């Protein structure tokens, strides 16, 4: 087994490398710039370049694709959409041609449209699941919708199993999770578009690695997140305050309003690194 990890120098990528190293799995890391990484082979170049990707895929059996511009806030829309979708197509299509049979890709919770909405949007219902109508108004969410369509195409064309993980806000316990949780404590409305969801980077890595061996082959899309929110307030109060009138069941305590059962059923995944939220 040799896993190609694209975007390997990023927050989630380094956590994936740590996990694979702990398991003794051979790794090829694809990065834009030279870096010291936990990988026995490092390829430097653009994930959208077919020659670079072809070189990175040498002897690879599995792919975890993370390389992407992570939001639409700092680059022109055509750059965000163009680079993200080209990288995903190039990596997955070349992997299919090379005979790779399993891949996991980072989709995003933001595909629903609310986190980077450029017009007023309302959640259709809760909990969030893969049947939720998408309300995309930004190039990042559109790129993720296209990435998922690319993954479905690659599965049909090459028979590759691909799992797209719709990841929420990801951080480390002593970094982004702590600062964001503190912000939600004082300004809970700041997390409304993300329904206050999050995932520790170690859990994100575990989910991606688990997605290489789903219980059923094929193309799958699942949401992953910590089972409780990053906000100290009860979920019922948060929803009544910031998503009033949205059809939903009740959510006890700080339960996150996302359907996490499909990820558990398909991948056996449960988040195991909850952040200790303080009021």
CSV table of N, CA and C in Angstrom, one decimal, residues 77-151:
chain,number,residue,atom,x,y,z
A,77,UNK,N,-12.6,34.8,-8.1
A,77,UNK,CA,-13.5,33.6,-8.3
A,77,UNK,C,-13.0,32.6,-9.3
A,78,UNK,N,-12.5,33.1,-10.5
A,78,UNK,CA,-12.1,32.2,-11.5
A,78,UNK,C,-10.9,31.4,-11.1
A,79,UNK,N,-10.1,32.0,-10.2
A,79,UNK,CA,-8.9,31.3,-9.7
A,79,UNK,C,-9.3,30.2,-8.7
A,80,UNK,N,-10.2,30.5,-7.8
A,80,UNK,CA,-10.7,29.6,-6.8
A,80,UNK,C,-11.3,28.4,-7.5
A,81,UNK,N,-12.3,28.7,-8.4
A,81,UNK,CA,-13.0,27.6,-9.1
A,81,UNK,C,-12.1,26.9,-10.0
A,82,UNK,N,-11.3,27.6,-10.8
A,82,UNK,CA,-10.5,26.9,-11.8
A,82,UNK,C,-9.4,26.0,-11.2
A,83,UNK,N,-8.7,26.5,-10.3
A,83,UNK,CA,-7.6,25.7,-9.7
A,83,UNK,C,-8.1,24.5,-8.9
A,84,UNK,N,-9.2,24.7,-8.2
A,84,UNK,CA,-9.7,23.6,-7.4
A,84,UNK,C,-10.2,22.5,-8.3
A,85,UNK,N,-11.0,22.8,-9.2
A,85,UNK,CA,-11.6,21.8,-10.1
A,85,UNK,C,-10.6,21.2,-11.0
A,86,UNK,N,-9.6,21.9,-11.5
A,86,UNK,CA,-8.6,21.3,-12.3
A,86,UNK,C,-7.8,20.3,-11.6
A,87,UNK,N,-7.4,20.7,-10.3
A,87,UNK,CA,-6.6,19.8,-9.5
A,87,UNK,C,-7.4,18.5,-9.3
A,88,UNK,N,-8.6,18.6,-8.9
A,88,UNK,CA,-9.4,17.4,-8.6
A,88,UNK,C,-9.6,16.5,-9.8
A,89,UNK,N,-9.9,17.1,-11.0
A,89,UNK,CA,-10.0,16.3,-12.2
A,89,UNK,C,-8.7,15.7,-12.5
A,90,UNK,N,-7.6,16.4,-12.5
A,90,UNK,CA,-6.3,15.9,-12.9
A,90,UNK,C,-5.9,14.7,-12.0
A,91,UNK,N,-6.0,14.9,-10.7
A,91,UNK,CA,-5.6,13.9,-9.8
A,91,UNK,C,-6.4,12.6,-9.9
A,92,UNK,N,-7.7,12.8,-9.9
A,92,UNK,CA,-8.6,11.6,-10.0
A,92,UNK,C,-8.6,10.9,-11.3
A,93,UNK,N,-8.6,11.7,-12.4
A,93,UNK,CA,-8.6,11.1,-13.7
A,93,UNK,C,-7.2,10.3,-14.0
A,94,UNK,N,-6.1,11.0,-13.6
A,94,UNK,CA,-4.8,10.3,-13.8
A,94,UNK,C,-4.7,9.1,-12.9
A,95,UNK,N,-5.3,9.2,-11.7
A,95,UNK,CA,-5.3,8.0,-10.8
A,95,UNK,C,-6.1,6.9,-11.4
A,96,UNK,N,-7.2,7.2,-12.0
A,96,UNK,CA,-8.0,6.1,-12.7
A,96,UNK,C,-7.2,5.5,-13.8
A,97,UNK,N,-6.6,6.3,-14.6
A,97,UNK,CA,-5.8,5.8,-15.7
A,97,UNK,C,-4.6,4.9,-15.2
A,98,UNK,N,-4.1,5.2,-14.0
A,98,UNK,CA,-3.0,4.5,-13.4
A,98,UNK,C,-3.4,3.2,-12.7
A,99,UNK,N,-4.7,3.0,-12.6
A,99,UNK,CA,-5.2,1.8,-12.0
A,99,UNK,C,-5.5,1.9,-10.5
A,100,UNK,N,-5.4,3.1,-10.0
A,100,UNK,CA,-5.7,3.3,-8.6
A,100,UNK,C,-7.2,2.9,-8.3
A,101,UNK,N,-7.5,2.2,-7.3
A,101,UNK,CA,-8.8,1.7,-7.1
A,101,UNK,C,-9.6,2.4,-6.0
A,102,UNK,N,-8.9,3.2,-5.1
A,102,UNK,CA,-9.6,3.8,-4.0
A,102,UNK,C,-9.0,5.2,-3.8
A,103,UNK,N,-10.0,6.1,-3.5
A,103,UNK,CA,-9.6,7.5,-3.3
A,103,UNK,C,-10.6,8.1,-2.3
A,104,UNK,N,-10.0,9.1,-1.5
A,104,UNK,CA,-10.9,9.9,-0.7
A,104,UNK,C,-10.5,11.4,-1.0
A,105,UNK,N,-11.6,12.2,-1.1
A,105,UNK,CA,-11.3,13.6,-1.4
A,105,UNK,C,-12.0,14.5,-0.3
A,106,UNK,N,-11.4,15.7,-0.2
A,106,UNK,CA,-12.0,16.7,0.8
A,106,UNK,C,-13.0,17.5,0.1
A,107,UNK,N,-14.3,17.2,0.3
A,107,UNK,CA,-15.3,18.2,-0.1
A,107,UNK,C,-15.5,19.1,1.1
A,108,UNK,N,-16.6,19.7,1.2
A,108,UNK,CA,-16.8,20.7,2.3
A,108,UNK,C,-18.2,20.9,2.7
A,109,UNK,N,-18.4,21.1,4.0
A,109,UNK,CA,-19.7,21.6,4.5
A,109,UNK,C,-20.2,22.8,3.8
A,110,UNK,N,-19.3,23.6,3.4
A,110,UNK,CA,-19.6,24.9,2.7
A,110,UNK,C,-20.3,24.7,1.4
A,111,UNK,N,-20.4,23.4,0.9
A,111,UNK,CA,-21.1,23.1,-0.3
A,111,UNK,C,-22.6,23.5,-0.2
A,112,UNK,N,-23.1,23.5,1.0
A,112,UNK,CA,-24.5,23.8,1.2
A,112,UNK,C,-24.8,25.3,0.8
A,113,UNK,N,-23.8,26.1,0.8
A,113,UNK,CA,-24.0,27.5,0.3
A,113,UNK,C,-24.0,28.6,1.4
A,114,UNK,N,-24.3,28.2,2.6
A,114,UNK,CA,-24.4,29.3,3.7
A,114,UNK,C,-23.1,29.9,4.1
A,115,UNK,N,-22.0,29.2,4.3
A,115,UNK,CA,-20.8,29.8,4.9
A,115,UNK,C,-20.3,31.0,4.2
A,116,UNK,N,-20.3,31.0,2.8
A,116,UNK,CA,-19.8,32.1,2.0
A,116,UNK,C,-20.9,32.7,1.2
A,117,UNK,N,-22.1,32.7,1.7
A,117,UNK,CA,-23.3,33.2,0.9
A,117,UNK,C,-23.1,34.6,0.5
A,118,UNK,N,-23.5,34.9,-0.7
A,118,UNK,CA,-23.4,36.3,-1.2
A,118,UNK,C,-24.8,36.9,-1.3
A,119,UNK,N,-25.8,36.3,-0.8
A,119,UNK,CA,-27.1,36.8,-0.7
A,119,UNK,C,-27.8,36.1,0.5
A,120,UNK,N,-28.9,36.6,0.9
A,120,UNK,CA,-29.6,36.0,2.1
A,120,UNK,C,-30.1,34.6,1.8
A,121,UNK,N,-29.7,33.7,2.7
A,121,UNK,CA,-30.2,32.3,2.5
A,121,UNK,C,-30.8,31.8,3.8
A,122,UNK,N,-31.6,30.8,3.7
A,122,UNK,CA,-32.3,30.2,4.8
A,122,UNK,C,-32.1,28.7,4.7
A,123,UNK,N,-31.8,28.1,5.8
A,123,UNK,CA,-31.6,26.6,5.9
A,123,UNK,C,-33.0,26.0,5.6
A,124,UNK,N,-33.0,25.1,4.6
A,124,UNK,CA,-34.3,24.4,4.2
A,124,UNK,C,-34.9,23.6,5.3
A,125,UNK,N,-34.0,22.8,6.0
A,125,UNK,CA,-34.5,21.9,7.1
A,125,UNK,C,-33.2,21.5,7.9
A,126,UNK,N,-33.4,20.9,9.0
A,126,UNK,CA,-32.3,20.3,9.8
A,126,UNK,C,-32.8,18.9,10.3
A,127,UNK,N,-31.9,18.0,10.5
A,127,UNK,CA,-30.4,18.1,10.4
A,127,UNK,C,-29.9,18.2,9.0
A,128,UNK,N,-28.8,18.7,8.8
A,128,UNK,CA,-28.1,18.8,7.5
A,128,UNK,C,-27.8,17.3,7.0
A,129,UNK,N,-28.1,17.0,5.8
A,129,UNK,CA,-27.8,15.7,5.2
A,129,UNK,C,-27.5,15.9,3.8
A,130,UNK,N,-27.1,14.8,3.1
A,130,UNK,CA,-26.8,14.9,1.7
A,130,UNK,C,-27.9,15.1,0.7
A,131,UNK,N,-29.2,15.1,1.3
A,131,UNK,CA,-30.3,15.4,0.4
A,131,UNK,C,-30.7,16.9,0.5
A,132,UNK,N,-30.0,17.6,1.3
A,132,UNK,CA,-30.3,19.0,1.5
A,132,UNK,C,-30.1,19.8,0.2
A,133,UNK,N,-31.1,20.5,-0.3
A,133,UNK,CA,-30.9,21.3,-1.5
A,133,UNK,C,-29.7,22.3,-1.4
A,134,UNK,N,-28.8,22.3,-2.4
A,134,UNK,CA,-27.7,23.2,-2.3
A,134,UNK,C,-28.1,24.6,-2.8
A,135,UNK,N,-27.5,25.6,-2.1
A,135,UNK,CA,-27.9,27.0,-2.4
A,135,UNK,C,-26.6,27.8,-2.7
A,136,UNK,N,-25.9,27.4,-3.7
A,136,UNK,CA,-24.5,27.9,-4.0
A,136,UNK,C,-24.6,29.3,-4.6
A,137,UNK,N,-23.8,30.2,-4.0
A,137,UNK,CA,-23.6,31.6,-4.6
A,137,UNK,C,-22.2,32.0,-4.7
A,138,UNK,N,-21.3,31.1,-4.3
A,138,UNK,CA,-19.8,31.5,-4.3
A,138,UNK,C,-19.0,30.4,-5.1
A,139,UNK,N,-17.8,30.8,-5.6
A,139,UNK,CA,-17.0,29.9,-6.4
A,139,UNK,C,-16.4,28.7,-5.6
A,140,UNK,N,-16.2,28.9,-4.3
A,140,UNK,CA,-15.6,27.8,-3.6
A,140,UNK,C,-16.6,26.6,-3.4
A,141,UNK,N,-17.8,27.0,-3.0
A,141,UNK,CA,-18.9,25.9,-2.9
A,141,UNK,C,-19.1,25.3,-4.3
A,142,UNK,N,-19.1,26.1,-5.3
A,142,UNK,CA,-19.3,25.6,-6.7
A,142,UNK,C,-18.2,24.6,-7.1
A,143,UNK,N,-17.0,24.9,-6.7
A,143,UNK,CA,-15.9,24.0,-7.0
A,143,UNK,C,-16.0,22.7,-6.3
A,144,UNK,N,-16.6,22.7,-5.1
A,144,UNK,CA,-16.8,21.5,-4.3
A,144,UNK,C,-17.9,20.6,-5.0
A,145,UNK,N,-19.0,21.3,-5.5
A,145,UNK,CA,-20.0,20.6,-6.2
A,145,UNK,C,-19.4,19.9,-7.4
A,146,UNK,N,-18.6,20.6,-8.1
A,146,UNK,CA,-18.0,20.1,-9.3
A,146,UNK,C,-17.0,19.0,-9.0
A,147,UNK,N,-16.3,19.1,-7.9
A,147,UNK,CA,-15.4,18.0,-7.4
A,147,UNK,C,-16.1,16.7,-7.2
A,148,UNK,N,-17.3,16.8,-6.5
A,148,UNK,CA,-18.1,15.7,-6.3
A,148,UNK,C,-18.6,15.0,-7.6
A,149,UNK,N,-19.0,15.9,-8.5
A,149,UNK,CA,-19.4,15.4,-9.8
A,149,UNK,C,-18.2,14.7,-10.6
A,150,UNK,N,-17.1,15.2,-10.4
A,150,UNK,CA,-15.9,14.6,-11.0
A,150,UNK,C,-15.6,13.2,-10.4
A,151,UNK,N,-15.8,13.2,-9.1
A,151,UNK,CA,-15.6,11.9,-8.4
A,151,UNK,C,-16.6,10.8,-8.9
